[in-house]
CSV table of C-alpha atoms and ligand atoms in Angstrom, one decimal:
chain,number,residue,atom,x,y,z
A,1,MET,CA,0.2,17.8,5.7
A,2,SER,CA,3.2,17.6,8.0
A,3,PRO,CA,5.7,14.8,7.3
A,4,ARG,CA,5.2,11.5,9.2
A,5,LYS,CA,7.7,11.0,11.9
A,6,ILE,CA,9.4,7.7,11.2
A,7,SER,CA,11.9,5.5,13.0
A,8,ILE,CA,13.9,2.8,11.3
A,9,LEU,CA,15.2,-0.1,13.4
A,10,GLY,CA,17.8,-2.1,11.5
A,11,SER,CA,18.5,0.9,9.2
A,12,THR,CA,21.9,-0.5,8.1
A,13,GLY,CA,20.5,-3.8,6.7
A,14,SER,CA,19.0,-4.6,3.4
A,15,ILE,CA,15.4,-3.7,4.3
A,16,GLY,CA,16.6,-0.7,6.3
A,17,ARG,CA,18.6,0.7,3.4
A,18,SER,CA,15.7,0.1,1.0
A,19,THR,CA,13.4,1.9,3.3
A,20,LEU,CA,15.7,5.0,3.4
A,21,ASP,CA,15.8,4.8,-0.4
A,22,VAL,CA,11.9,5.0,-0.5
A,23,VAL,CA,12.1,7.9,2.0
A,24,VAL,CA,14.6,9.8,-0.3
A,25,ARG,CA,12.2,9.3,-3.3
A,26,HIS,CA,9.4,11.0,-1.5
A,27,PRO,CA,10.8,14.3,-0.2
A,28,GLY,CA,8.7,16.0,2.4
A,29,GLU,CA,6.7,12.9,3.2
A,30,PHE,CA,8.8,11.6,6.1
A,31,ASP,CA,10.9,13.0,8.9
A,32,VAL,CA,13.5,10.4,10.0
A,33,VAL,CA,13.5,10.8,13.7
A,34,ALA,CA,15.5,7.7,14.7
A,35,LEU,CA,17.9,5.2,13.2
A,36,ALA,CA,19.1,2.0,14.9
A,37,ALA,CA,21.7,-0.7,14.0
A,38,ASN,CA,23.5,-3.4,15.8
A,39,SER,CA,27.2,-2.6,15.2
A,40,ASN,CA,27.8,-1.1,11.8
A,41,VAL,CA,29.1,2.2,13.1
A,42,GLU,CA,30.3,3.5,9.8
A,43,LEU,CA,27.1,3.1,7.9
A,44,LEU,CA,25.0,4.3,10.8
A,45,ALA,CA,27.1,7.5,11.1
A,46,SER,CA,26.9,8.1,7.4
A,47,GLN,CA,23.1,7.7,7.5
A,48,CYS,CA,23.0,10.1,10.4
A,49,ARG,CA,24.9,12.7,8.4
A,50,ARG,CA,22.5,12.3,5.6
A,51,PHE,CA,19.1,12.1,7.4
A,52,ARG,CA,19.9,14.1,10.5
A,53,PRO,CA,17.8,12.0,13.0
A,54,LYS,CA,17.2,13.1,16.6
A,55,TYR,CA,18.2,9.7,17.9
A,56,ALA,CA,20.8,7.1,16.8
A,57,CYS,CA,20.9,3.8,18.6
A,58,LEU,CA,23.6,1.2,18.5
A,59,VAL,CA,22.7,-2.1,20.2
A,60,ASP,CA,26.3,-3.2,20.5
A,61,SER,CA,27.3,-0.6,23.2
A,62,SER,CA,31.0,-1.4,22.9
A,63,LYS,CA,31.1,0.6,19.7
A,64,VAL,CA,29.4,3.7,21.1
A,65,LYS,CA,32.6,5.6,21.5
A,66,GLU,CA,33.5,5.0,17.9
A,67,LEU,CA,30.0,6.3,16.9
A,68,HIS,CA,30.4,9.5,18.9
A,69,SER,CA,33.8,10.1,17.3
A,70,GLN,CA,32.5,9.5,13.8
A,71,LEU,CA,29.5,11.8,14.4
A,72,GLY,CA,31.8,14.6,15.5
A,73,ASP,CA,29.8,17.7,16.5
A,74,GLN,CA,26.6,16.6,14.8
A,75,LYS,CA,23.6,17.0,17.1
A,76,VAL,CA,22.3,13.4,17.5
A,77,GLU,CA,21.3,11.8,20.8
A,78,VAL,CA,23.1,8.5,20.9
A,79,LEU,CA,21.4,5.6,22.6
A,80,ALA,CA,23.1,2.2,23.4
A,81,GLY,CA,22.1,-1.3,24.1
A,82,SER,CA,19.0,-3.5,23.5
A,83,ASP,CA,16.9,-1.7,26.2
A,84,GLU,CA,17.4,1.6,24.5
A,85,LEU,CA,16.2,0.0,21.2
A,86,VAL,CA,13.0,-0.9,22.9
A,87,LYS,CA,12.6,2.6,24.4
A,88,LEU,CA,13.2,4.1,20.9
A,89,ALA,CA,10.3,2.0,19.6
A,90,GLY,CA,8.0,3.6,22.1
A,91,MET,CA,9.2,7.3,21.9
A,92,GLU,CA,6.5,9.9,22.0
A,93,ASP,CA,7.5,11.8,18.8
A,94,ILE,CA,7.3,8.9,16.4
A,95,ASP,CA,4.2,7.9,14.3
A,96,LEU,CA,5.6,4.9,12.4
A,97,VAL,CA,8.3,2.4,13.4
A,98,VAL,CA,9.8,0.3,10.7
A,99,ASN,CA,11.2,-2.8,12.3
A,100,ALA,CA,13.9,-4.2,10.0
A,101,VAL,CA,16.0,-5.9,12.6
A,102,VAL,CA,16.9,-9.5,11.9
A,103,GLY,CA,15.9,-12.2,14.3
A,104,ALA,CA,13.9,-12.5,17.5
A,105,ALA,CA,16.1,-9.6,18.8
A,106,GLY,CA,13.3,-7.4,17.3
A,107,LEU,CA,10.5,-8.9,19.4
A,108,LEU,CA,10.5,-6.5,22.3
A,109,ALA,CA,10.7,-3.5,20.0
A,110,SER,CA,7.7,-4.8,18.0
A,111,LEU,CA,5.7,-5.3,21.2
A,112,GLU,CA,6.6,-1.9,22.5
A,113,THR,CA,5.5,-0.2,19.3
A,114,VAL,CA,2.0,-1.8,19.1
A,115,SER,CA,1.5,-1.1,22.9
A,116,ASN,CA,1.2,2.6,21.8
A,117,MET,CA,-2.2,3.6,20.3
A,118,ASP,CA,-0.6,6.4,18.3
A,119,LYS,CA,2.0,4.3,16.5
A,120,SER,CA,1.9,1.8,13.6
A,121,LEU,CA,4.4,-0.9,13.1
A,122,ALA,CA,5.7,-1.5,9.5
A,123,LEU,CA,7.0,-5.0,10.0
A,124,ALA,CA,9.8,-6.7,8.1
A,125,ASN,CA,11.1,-8.5,11.2
A,126,LYS,CA,8.9,-11.6,10.7
A,127,GLU,CA,10.7,-13.4,13.6
A,128,SER,CA,9.0,-11.1,16.2
A,129,LEU,CA,5.6,-12.1,14.9
A,130,VAL,CA,6.6,-15.8,14.7
A,131,ALA,CA,8.0,-15.9,18.2
A,132,GLY,CA,5.6,-13.6,19.9
A,133,GLY,CA,2.5,-14.6,17.9
A,134,PRO,CA,0.2,-15.3,20.9
A,135,LEU,CA,1.0,-12.0,22.5
A,136,PHE,CA,0.0,-9.5,19.8
A,137,PRO,CA,-3.8,-9.9,19.4
A,138,GLU,CA,-4.6,-8.8,22.9
A,139,ILE,CA,-2.3,-5.8,22.7
A,140,LEU,CA,-3.5,-4.7,19.2
A,141,LYS,CA,-7.1,-5.0,20.4
A,142,ARG,CA,-6.4,-2.9,23.4
A,143,THR,CA,-4.4,-0.1,21.7
A,144,GLY,CA,-5.8,-0.2,18.2
A,145,SER,CA,-2.3,0.0,16.8
A,146,ARG,CA,-1.7,-1.7,13.5
A,147,ILE,CA,0.9,-4.0,11.9
A,148,LEU,CA,1.6,-3.1,8.2
A,149,PRO,CA,3.5,-6.1,6.7
A,150,ILE,CA,6.6,-5.5,4.6
A,151,ASP,CA,7.4,-9.1,3.9
A,152,SER,CA,6.4,-9.3,0.2
A,153,GLU,CA,4.1,-12.4,0.5
A,154,HIS,CA,2.2,-10.8,3.4
A,155,SER,CA,2.0,-7.5,1.5
A,156,ALA,CA,0.6,-9.4,-1.4
A,157,LEU,CA,-1.9,-11.3,0.8
A,158,TRP,CA,-2.9,-8.0,2.6
A,159,GLN,CA,-3.7,-6.4,-0.8
A,160,SER,CA,-5.5,-9.5,-2.1
A,161,LEU,CA,-7.6,-9.7,1.1
A,162,THR,CA,-9.3,-6.5,0.2
A,163,SER,CA,-11.2,-8.3,-2.5
A,164,GLY,CA,-13.6,-10.1,-0.1
A,165,LYS,CA,-14.7,-10.6,3.5
A,166,ALA,CA,-12.7,-12.7,6.0
A,167,ASP,CA,-15.3,-15.5,6.0
A,168,GLU,CA,-15.2,-15.7,2.2
A,169,VAL,CA,-11.5,-16.7,2.1
A,170,ARG,CA,-11.0,-20.4,1.2
A,171,ARG,CA,-7.2,-20.2,1.5
A,172,LEU,CA,-4.2,-18.1,1.5
A,173,ILE,CA,-1.6,-19.2,-1.1
A,174,ILE,CA,1.9,-18.1,-0.2
A,175,THR,CA,4.4,-18.3,-3.1
A,176,ALA,CA,8.0,-19.4,-2.8
A,177,SER,CA,10.8,-19.1,-5.3
A,178,GLY,CA,12.0,-22.6,-4.1
A,179,GLY,CA,15.5,-21.2,-3.4
A,180,PRO,CA,18.8,-22.2,-5.1
A,181,PHE,CA,18.5,-25.9,-4.4
A,182,ARG,CA,15.0,-26.6,-5.7
A,183,GLU,CA,16.3,-29.0,-8.3
A,184,LEU,CA,19.4,-30.3,-6.5
A,185,PRO,CA,19.1,-34.0,-5.6
A,186,THR,CA,18.8,-34.6,-1.8
A,187,ASN,CA,21.9,-36.7,-1.6
A,188,LYS,CA,24.0,-33.5,-2.6
A,189,PHE,CA,22.6,-31.4,0.2
A,190,ASP,CA,25.3,-32.4,2.7
A,191,SER,CA,28.0,-30.8,0.5
A,192,ILE,CA,26.2,-27.4,0.1
A,193,THR,CA,28.6,-24.6,1.1
A,194,PRO,CA,27.6,-21.2,2.6
A,195,GLU,CA,28.7,-19.5,-0.6
A,196,GLN,CA,26.3,-21.6,-2.7
A,197,ALA,CA,23.5,-21.1,-0.2
A,198,LEU,CA,24.0,-17.3,-0.2
A,199,GLU,CA,23.3,-17.1,-4.0
A,200,HIS,CA,19.6,-16.6,-4.1
A,201,PRO,CA,18.1,-16.8,-7.6
A,202,THR,CA,15.7,-13.9,-7.5
A,203,TRP,CA,16.1,-11.8,-4.3
A,204,LYS,CA,19.1,-9.8,-2.9
A,205,MET,CA,18.7,-10.0,0.9
A,206,GLY,CA,20.6,-10.2,4.2
A,207,PRO,CA,22.5,-13.4,4.9
A,208,LYS,CA,20.2,-14.9,7.5
A,209,ILE,CA,17.0,-14.7,5.4
A,210,THR,CA,19.0,-15.9,2.3
A,211,ILE,CA,19.9,-19.1,4.1
A,212,ASP,CA,16.4,-19.4,5.4
A,213,SER,CA,15.2,-19.2,1.8
A,214,ALA,CA,17.6,-22.0,0.8
A,215,THR,CA,16.3,-24.4,3.5
A,216,LEU,CA,12.7,-23.1,3.0
A,217,ALA,CA,12.6,-22.4,6.8
A,218,ASN,CA,11.8,-18.8,5.6
A,219,LYS,CA,8.7,-20.1,3.9
A,220,GLY,CA,7.9,-21.9,7.2
A,221,LEU,CA,8.3,-18.7,9.1
A,222,GLU,CA,6.1,-17.0,6.6
A,223,VAL,CA,3.3,-19.6,7.1
A,224,ILE,CA,3.4,-18.9,10.8
A,225,GLU,CA,3.6,-15.2,10.2
A,226,ALA,CA,0.4,-15.4,8.0
A,227,VAL,CA,-1.5,-17.3,10.6
A,228,ALA,CA,-0.6,-14.7,13.2
A,229,LEU,CA,-1.1,-11.6,11.0
A,230,PHE,CA,-4.4,-12.5,9.4
A,231,ASP,CA,-5.8,-14.6,12.2
A,232,MET,CA,-6.2,-17.6,9.8
A,233,PRO,CA,-6.2,-21.3,10.8
A,234,VAL,CA,-3.1,-22.9,9.4
A,235,GLU,CA,-5.4,-25.3,7.5
A,236,LYS,CA,-6.3,-22.4,5.3
A,237,VAL,CA,-2.7,-21.6,4.5
A,238,SER,CA,-0.8,-23.3,1.6
A,239,VAL,CA,2.5,-22.8,-0.2
A,240,VAL,CA,3.2,-23.1,-3.9
A,241,ILE,CA,6.6,-22.9,-5.6
A,242,HIS,CA,6.8,-20.2,-8.2
A,243,PRO,CA,10.4,-19.8,-9.3
A,244,GLN,CA,9.9,-16.6,-11.2
A,245,SER,CA,9.0,-14.6,-8.0
A,246,ILE,CA,6.5,-12.4,-9.9
A,247,VAL,CA,3.3,-13.5,-8.2
A,248,HIS,CA,4.0,-12.6,-4.6
A,249,SER,CA,1.0,-14.5,-3.1
A,250,MET,CA,-2.7,-15.1,-3.7
A,251,VAL,CA,-6.0,-15.4,-1.9
A,252,GLU,CA,-8.6,-17.9,-3.1
A,253,TYR,CA,-12.1,-17.1,-2.2
A,254,VAL,CA,-15.1,-19.5,-1.6
A,255,ASP,CA,-16.3,-18.8,-5.2
A,256,SER,CA,-13.0,-20.2,-6.5
A,257,SER,CA,-11.7,-16.9,-7.7
A,258,ILE,CA,-8.0,-16.3,-7.0
A,259,ILE,CA,-6.8,-12.8,-6.5
A,260,ALA,CA,-3.0,-12.3,-6.8
A,261,GLN,CA,-0.5,-9.4,-6.5
A,262,LEU,CA,2.2,-9.2,-9.1
A,263,SER,CA,5.3,-7.1,-9.6
A,264,ASN,CA,9.0,-7.5,-10.2
A,265,PRO,CA,10.9,-8.7,-7.1
A,266,ASP,CA,11.9,-5.5,-5.5
A,267,MET,CA,11.3,-4.9,-1.7
A,268,ARG,CA,11.0,-1.2,-2.2
A,269,LEU,CA,7.5,-2.0,-3.5
A,270,PRO,CA,6.0,-3.6,-0.4
A,271,ILE,CA,7.9,-1.1,1.7
A,272,THR,CA,6.3,1.8,-0.2
A,273,TYR,CA,2.9,0.2,0.2
A,274,ALA,CA,3.3,-0.2,3.9
A,275,LEU,CA,4.7,3.3,4.4
A,276,PHE,CA,1.9,5.1,2.5
A,277,TRP,CA,-1.0,2.8,3.3
A,278,PRO,CA,-4.0,3.3,2.9
A,279,ASN,CA,-2.9,5.2,-0.2
A,280,ARG,CA,-1.1,4.1,-3.3
A,281,VAL,CA,1.7,6.3,-4.7
A,282,GLN,CA,3.7,6.5,-7.9
A,283,SER,CA,6.8,4.2,-7.9
A,284,GLU,CA,9.5,4.0,-10.6
A,285,PHE,CA,10.4,0.4,-9.6
A,286,GLY,CA,8.7,-2.9,-9.8
A,287,GLN,CA,6.8,-2.3,-13.1
A,288,LEU,CA,6.3,-5.5,-15.0
A,289,ASP,CA,6.6,-5.8,-18.8
A,290,LEU,CA,4.1,-8.6,-19.3
A,291,ASN,CA,5.3,-9.0,-22.9
A,292,LYS,CA,8.7,-10.1,-21.6
A,293,LEU,CA,7.5,-12.7,-19.2
A,294,SER,CA,8.2,-15.9,-21.0
A,295,SER,CA,6.8,-18.4,-18.5
A,296,PHE,CA,4.9,-18.6,-15.3
A,297,THR,CA,5.1,-21.8,-13.4
A,298,PHE,CA,3.7,-23.3,-10.2
A,299,GLU,CA,4.4,-26.5,-8.5
A,300,PRO,CA,3.9,-28.1,-5.0
A,301,PRO,CA,6.8,-27.8,-2.6
A,302,ASN,CA,8.8,-31.0,-1.9
A,303,PHE,CA,8.2,-31.4,1.8
A,304,GLN,CA,10.5,-34.4,2.0
A,305,LYS,CA,13.5,-32.5,0.6
A,306,PHE,CA,12.7,-29.4,2.6
A,307,SER,CA,11.4,-30.8,5.8
A,308,ALA,CA,11.8,-27.5,7.8
A,309,LEU,CA,8.7,-26.4,5.9
A,310,ARG,CA,6.8,-29.4,6.9
A,311,LEU,CA,7.8,-28.9,10.5
A,312,ALA,CA,6.7,-25.3,10.3
A,313,PHE,CA,3.2,-26.3,9.4
A,314,GLU,CA,3.1,-28.6,12.5
A,315,VAL,CA,4.5,-25.9,14.7
A,316,ALA,CA,1.9,-23.4,13.3
A,317,LYS,CA,-0.8,-25.9,14.3
A,318,SER,CA,0.6,-26.4,17.8
A,319,GLY,CA,1.0,-22.6,18.4
A,320,GLY,CA,2.0,-21.6,21.9
A,321,THR,CA,5.8,-21.6,22.4
A,322,ALA,CA,6.4,-24.0,19.5
A,323,PRO,CA,7.1,-21.2,16.9
A,324,ALA,CA,9.4,-19.4,19.2
A,325,VAL,CA,11.4,-22.6,19.6
A,326,PHE,CA,11.5,-23.2,15.9
A,327,ASN,CA,12.7,-19.7,15.2
A,328,ALA,CA,15.4,-19.6,17.9
A,329,ALA,CA,16.9,-23.0,17.0
A,330,ASN,CA,16.9,-21.9,13.4
A,331,GLU,CA,18.8,-18.7,14.2
A,332,VAL,CA,21.5,-20.5,16.0
A,333,ALA,CA,21.8,-23.2,13.3
A,334,VAL,CA,22.0,-20.6,10.5
A,335,GLU,CA,24.8,-18.8,12.3
A,336,ALA,CA,26.6,-22.1,12.8
A,337,PHE,CA,26.3,-23.0,9.2
A,338,LEU,CA,27.5,-19.6,8.0
A,339,GLY,CA,30.4,-19.9,10.4
A,340,GLY,CA,31.4,-23.3,8.9
A,341,SER,CA,30.6,-25.3,12.0
A,342,ILE,CA,27.8,-27.5,10.6
A,343,LYS,CA,26.5,-28.9,7.3
A,344,PHE,CA,23.5,-27.4,5.5
A,345,THR,CA,21.4,-30.4,6.5
A,346,GLY,CA,22.3,-29.8,10.1
A,347,ILE,CA,20.2,-26.7,10.2
A,348,THR,CA,16.9,-28.6,9.8
A,349,ASP,CA,18.1,-31.4,12.2
A,350,ILE,CA,18.8,-28.8,14.9
A,351,ILE,CA,15.3,-27.2,14.5
A,352,TYR,CA,13.6,-30.6,14.7
A,353,ARG,CA,15.6,-31.6,17.8
A,354,ALA,CA,14.7,-28.3,19.6
A,355,VAL,CA,11.0,-28.5,18.8
A,356,GLU,CA,10.9,-32.2,20.0
A,357,LYS,CA,12.8,-31.6,23.2
A,358,ILE,CA,11.9,-28.1,24.6
A,359,ASP,CA,8.8,-28.1,27.0
A,360,PHE,CA,5.7,-26.8,25.2
A,361,ILE,CA,3.3,-24.2,26.7
A,362,SER,CA,0.1,-23.7,24.9
A,363,SER,CA,-1.0,-20.2,26.2
A,364,PRO,CA,2.3,-18.5,27.0
A,365,ASP,CA,3.0,-15.1,28.3
A,366,LEU,CA,6.0,-13.0,27.4
A,367,LYS,CA,8.2,-14.6,30.1
A,368,ASP,CA,7.3,-18.1,28.8
A,369,ILE,CA,8.2,-17.1,25.2
A,370,LEU,CA,11.5,-15.6,26.2
A,371,LYS,CA,12.3,-18.7,28.3
A,372,ALA,CA,11.4,-21.1,25.4
A,373,ASP,CA,13.6,-18.9,23.1
A,374,SER,CA,16.6,-19.1,25.4
A,375,GLN,CA,16.2,-22.8,26.1
A,376,ALA,CA,16.0,-23.5,22.3
A,377,ARG,CA,19.1,-21.5,21.7
A,378,GLU,CA,21.0,-23.3,24.5
A,379,LEU,CA,19.9,-26.7,23.1
A,380,ALA,CA,20.7,-25.7,19.5
A,381,ARG,CA,24.2,-24.7,20.6
A,382,GLN,CA,24.7,-28.0,22.3
A,383,THR,CA,23.5,-29.8,19.2
A,384,VAL,CA,26.0,-27.7,17.1
A,385,GLU,CA,28.8,-28.9,19.3
A,386,LYS,CA,27.7,-32.5,18.9
A,387,LEU,CA,27.3,-32.2,15.1
A,388,LYS,CA,30.8,-30.6,14.9
A,389,CYS,CA,32.3,-33.8,16.4
A,390,LEU,CA,30.7,-36.1,13.8
B,1,NDP,P1,20.2,-7.6,7.4
B,1,NDP,O1,21.1,-8.7,7.9
B,1,NDP,O2,20.6,-7.1,6.0
B,1,NDP,O3,20.1,-6.4,8.3
B,1,NDP,C1,19.7,-6.6,9.7
B,1,NDP,C2,19.6,-5.3,10.4
B,1,NDP,O4,19.4,-5.6,11.8
B,1,NDP,C3,20.9,-4.5,10.4
B,1,NDP,O5,20.7,-3.1,10.4
B,1,NDP,C4,21.6,-5.0,11.7
B,1,NDP,O6,22.6,-4.0,12.2
B,1,NDP,C5,20.4,-5.1,12.6
B,1,NDP,N1,20.6,-6.0,13.7
B,1,NDP,C6,21.3,-7.2,13.7
B,1,NDP,N2,21.2,-7.7,14.9
B,1,NDP,C7,20.6,-6.9,15.7
B,1,NDP,C8,20.2,-6.8,17.1
B,1,NDP,N3,20.6,-7.8,17.9
B,1,NDP,N4,19.5,-5.8,17.6
B,1,NDP,C9,19.2,-4.8,16.8
B,1,NDP,N5,19.5,-4.7,15.5
B,1,NDP,C10,20.2,-5.7,15.0
B,1,NDP,O7,18.8,-8.2,7.3
B,1,NDP,P2,17.5,-8.0,6.2
B,1,NDP,O8,17.4,-6.5,6.0
B,1,NDP,O9,17.7,-8.9,5.1
B,1,NDP,O10,16.3,-8.6,7.1
B,1,NDP,C11,15.7,-7.8,8.1
B,1,NDP,C12,14.4,-8.5,8.5
B,1,NDP,O11,13.5,-8.3,7.3
B,1,NDP,C13,14.5,-10.0,8.8
B,1,NDP,O12,13.5,-10.3,9.7
B,1,NDP,C14,14.0,-10.6,7.4
B,1,NDP,O13,13.5,-11.9,7.6
B,1,NDP,C15,13.0,-9.6,7.0
B,1,NDP,N6,12.9,-9.6,5.5
B,1,NDP,C16,13.9,-9.2,4.7
B,1,NDP,C17,13.7,-9.2,3.3
B,1,NDP,C18,14.9,-8.8,2.4
B,1,NDP,O14,14.6,-8.6,1.2
B,1,NDP,N7,16.0,-8.5,2.9
B,1,NDP,C19,12.4,-9.6,2.7
B,1,NDP,C20,11.4,-9.9,3.6
B,1,NDP,C21,11.6,-9.9,5.0
B,1,NDP,P3,24.1,-4.1,11.7
B,1,NDP,O15,24.1,-3.7,10.3
B,1,NDP,O16,24.8,-3.1,12.6
B,1,NDP,O17,24.6,-5.5,12.0
B,2,MG,MG1,9.1,-13.1,2.1
């Protein structure tokens, strides 16, 4: 069989690099046709030297000159800007697009990929499914394209869902590590620093999702993602805290059987599953030594302490533009927290304010979603300014 033609959007990030690692471990299986990043010229150029893609895309066009000079006489077609990223997602000679961009910046590329019947979307960029949830079903139905989830919980659900029929599912049980502040008293939350929040107990990830994991907004995004991906009512989705991050999620069926997926926490595992689906292939990573697992614990999430998760359930129930607003406000707030402008608790406050204030549309089109996203960002920026003055 000829190698599958693959494009990796966000190749310089944590998931992008892990994807390239999986590609390297399976020689002859993939032909890397395109790589894309935001502004990390050095790493993108070095990836181009190693993987020799046909296209390299840099969203930050101010750095394109630098990319050309680093590439020297290497034959790569350089594309620049966010429109070109979207074009890349729909290019003719690509079978599989891995979307590992961070944030709703990946939305249009995800939509473009699934608008092509001959392409599959291996999706790490959960924000695109959260923000654009109402738009995907009609496109997927029309084109027959597929979304192959990379997020570890959704990969686990996807695998566990093969044990029964859709109408036999009682509930999806999404596991959460609980983040670094699971046991910290709420009255200490105001003094959490970015450095502390960036120390995740079990996963090594990019900065935005690491902060999302500390507020549990990530789990909230994952609840909304599961509703969209598996067409499940939110009432059938629950979250359980499992600090060991070994059980990646579970499905409970009507006969009360629970089917789970277990492995060591290594994102290369769900990436491999998505890239090779419907087949399973040998992996050298992720293997569990059950004799060395001392304890396995499960507990309910503390919705009072981590109220972003509670809000995410409400937002998932509302649907429409509410998830896009939740997501956009969170993106702005996380950036402000990482930049030292607001306190840790300000992140959740900013999301609440945006969800409360921005006009709600129940059956939005793309224009409505993009408008809600930009209104939420604007309001979140204003709230950051207000919080700074306190
Ligand atoms: P990183 O921050 O490590 O990487 C983000 C990637 O996106 C980089 O390649 C970055 O380029 C690129 N990027 C940033 N902004 C833009 C933009 N505006 N347009 C196009 N590309 C952009 O993030 P992660 O790899 O951790 O996460 C990526 C996605 O995967 C997120 O949606 C996250 O929620 C999801 N995910 C991540 C997991 C993990 O283990 N890391 C686990 C499950 C899901 P540059 O380097 O040039 O800035
Ligand atoms: Mg996850």
